[in-house]
GROMACS .gro file of C-alpha atoms in nm:
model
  106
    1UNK     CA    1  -1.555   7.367   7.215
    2UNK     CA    2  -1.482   7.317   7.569
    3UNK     CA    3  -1.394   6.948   7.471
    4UNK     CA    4  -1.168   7.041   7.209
    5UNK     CA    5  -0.987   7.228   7.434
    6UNK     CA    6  -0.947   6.978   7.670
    7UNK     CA    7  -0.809   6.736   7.452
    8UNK     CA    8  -0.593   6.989   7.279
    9UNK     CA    9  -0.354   7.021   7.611
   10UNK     CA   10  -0.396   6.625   7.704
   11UNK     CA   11  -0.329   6.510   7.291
   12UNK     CA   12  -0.182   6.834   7.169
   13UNK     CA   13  -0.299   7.018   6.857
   14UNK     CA   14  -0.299   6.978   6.451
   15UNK     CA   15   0.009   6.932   6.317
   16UNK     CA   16   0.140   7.275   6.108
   17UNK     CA   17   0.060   7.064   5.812
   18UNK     CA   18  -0.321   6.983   5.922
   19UNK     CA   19  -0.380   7.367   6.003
   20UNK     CA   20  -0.250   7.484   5.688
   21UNK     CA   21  -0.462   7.284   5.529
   22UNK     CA   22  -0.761   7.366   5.704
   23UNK     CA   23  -0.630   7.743   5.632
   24UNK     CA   24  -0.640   7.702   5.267
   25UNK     CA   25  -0.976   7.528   5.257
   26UNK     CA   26  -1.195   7.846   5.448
   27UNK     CA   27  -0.983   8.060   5.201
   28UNK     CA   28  -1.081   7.868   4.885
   29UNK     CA   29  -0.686   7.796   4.783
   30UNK     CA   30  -0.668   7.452   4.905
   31UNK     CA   31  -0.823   7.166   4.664
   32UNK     CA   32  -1.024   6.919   4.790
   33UNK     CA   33  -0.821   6.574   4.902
   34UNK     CA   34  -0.896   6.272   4.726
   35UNK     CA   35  -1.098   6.060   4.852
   36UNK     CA   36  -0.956   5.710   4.711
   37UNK     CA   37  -0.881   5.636   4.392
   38UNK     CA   38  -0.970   5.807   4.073
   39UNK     CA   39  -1.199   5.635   3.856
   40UNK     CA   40  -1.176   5.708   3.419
   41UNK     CA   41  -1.508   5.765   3.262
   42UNK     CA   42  -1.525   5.373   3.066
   43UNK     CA   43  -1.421   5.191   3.377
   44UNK     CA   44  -1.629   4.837   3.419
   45UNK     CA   45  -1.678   4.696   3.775
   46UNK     CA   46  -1.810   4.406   3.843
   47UNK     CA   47  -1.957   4.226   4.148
   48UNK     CA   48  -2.162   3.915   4.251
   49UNK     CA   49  -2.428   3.971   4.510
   50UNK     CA   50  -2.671   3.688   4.588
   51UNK     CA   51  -2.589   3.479   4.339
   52UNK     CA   52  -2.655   3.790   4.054
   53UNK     CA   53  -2.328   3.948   3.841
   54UNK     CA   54  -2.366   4.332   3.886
   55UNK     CA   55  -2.188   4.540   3.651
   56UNK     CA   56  -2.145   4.952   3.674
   57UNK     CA   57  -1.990   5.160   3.466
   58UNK     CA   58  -1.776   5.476   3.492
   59UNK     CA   59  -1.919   5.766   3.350
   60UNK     CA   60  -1.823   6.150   3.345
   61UNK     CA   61  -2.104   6.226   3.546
   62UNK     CA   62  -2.144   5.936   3.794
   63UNK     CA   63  -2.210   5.567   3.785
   64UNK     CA   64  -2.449   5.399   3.535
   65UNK     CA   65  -2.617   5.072   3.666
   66UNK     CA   66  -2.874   4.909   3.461
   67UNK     CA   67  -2.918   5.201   3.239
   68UNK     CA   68  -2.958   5.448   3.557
   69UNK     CA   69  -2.693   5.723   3.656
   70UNK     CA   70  -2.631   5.718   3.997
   71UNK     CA   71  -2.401   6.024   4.161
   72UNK     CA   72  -2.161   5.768   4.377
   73UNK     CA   73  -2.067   5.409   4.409
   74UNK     CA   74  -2.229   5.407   4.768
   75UNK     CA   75  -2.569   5.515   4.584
   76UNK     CA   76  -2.556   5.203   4.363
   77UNK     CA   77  -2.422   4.980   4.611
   78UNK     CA   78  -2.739   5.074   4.824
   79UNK     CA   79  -2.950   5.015   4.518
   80UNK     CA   80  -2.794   4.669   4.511
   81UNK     CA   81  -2.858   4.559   4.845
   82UNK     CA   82  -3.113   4.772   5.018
   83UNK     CA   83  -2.892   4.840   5.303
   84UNK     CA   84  -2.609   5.118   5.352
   85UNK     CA   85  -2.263   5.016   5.254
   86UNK     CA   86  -1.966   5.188   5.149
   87UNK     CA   87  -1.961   5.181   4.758
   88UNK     CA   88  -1.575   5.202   4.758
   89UNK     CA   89  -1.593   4.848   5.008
   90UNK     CA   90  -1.859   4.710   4.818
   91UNK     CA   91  -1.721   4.673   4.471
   92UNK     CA   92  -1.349   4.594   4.600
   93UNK     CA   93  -1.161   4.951   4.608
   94UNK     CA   94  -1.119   4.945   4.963
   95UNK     CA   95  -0.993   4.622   5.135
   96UNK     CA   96  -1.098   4.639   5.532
   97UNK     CA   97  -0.749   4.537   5.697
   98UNK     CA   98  -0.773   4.288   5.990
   99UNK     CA   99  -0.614   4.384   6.295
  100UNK     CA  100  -0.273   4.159   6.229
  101UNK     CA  101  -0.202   4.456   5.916
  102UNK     CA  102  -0.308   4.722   6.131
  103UNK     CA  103  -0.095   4.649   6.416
  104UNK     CA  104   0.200   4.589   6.147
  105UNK     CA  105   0.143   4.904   6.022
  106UNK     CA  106   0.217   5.099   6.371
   0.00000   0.00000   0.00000
């Protein structure tokens, strides 16, 4: 806490738009922001790992992967390569920018 407060009076604050946000989340009137992109149940992704074509489908209740239903992309994508990677990253939905787009951006 002390920390916070620290960098509160060095950085500043949350913007009004940030707090009243956070506001409406502890009271249950705020939804939930999206997290990327919205996948429709039917959706086919596809992805070559080691040589092998991987293909997942949408579904309404998560992700199915040779026949199994997974909750989340990052779930399969783990299942894939038996390390941790970002599902999103690993089938394409999230491009990592290089530092030339990055600094463009700003």
């Amino acid at each position: 806490m002390i920390a916070w407060r620290i960098q509160e009076k060095f950085y500043g604050g949350h913007d009004k738009a940030t707090i009243k946000l956070l506001d409406g989340l502890v009271r249950g009137e705020a939804e939930k922001l999206e997290a990327g992109p919205r996948l429709k149940p039917g959706t086919v992704l596809m992805r070559e790992h080691r040589g092998v074509r991987h293909t997942v489908t949408v579904v309404l209740n998560g992700f199915v992967w040779q026949g199994q239903t997974f909750p989340s992309l990052t779930t399969v994508a783990r299942a894939i390569t038996g390390t941790s990677w970002n599902g999103p990253r690993f089938f394409g939905l999230r491009i990592k920018r290089d530092a030339d787009q990055t600094e463009a951006a700003q």
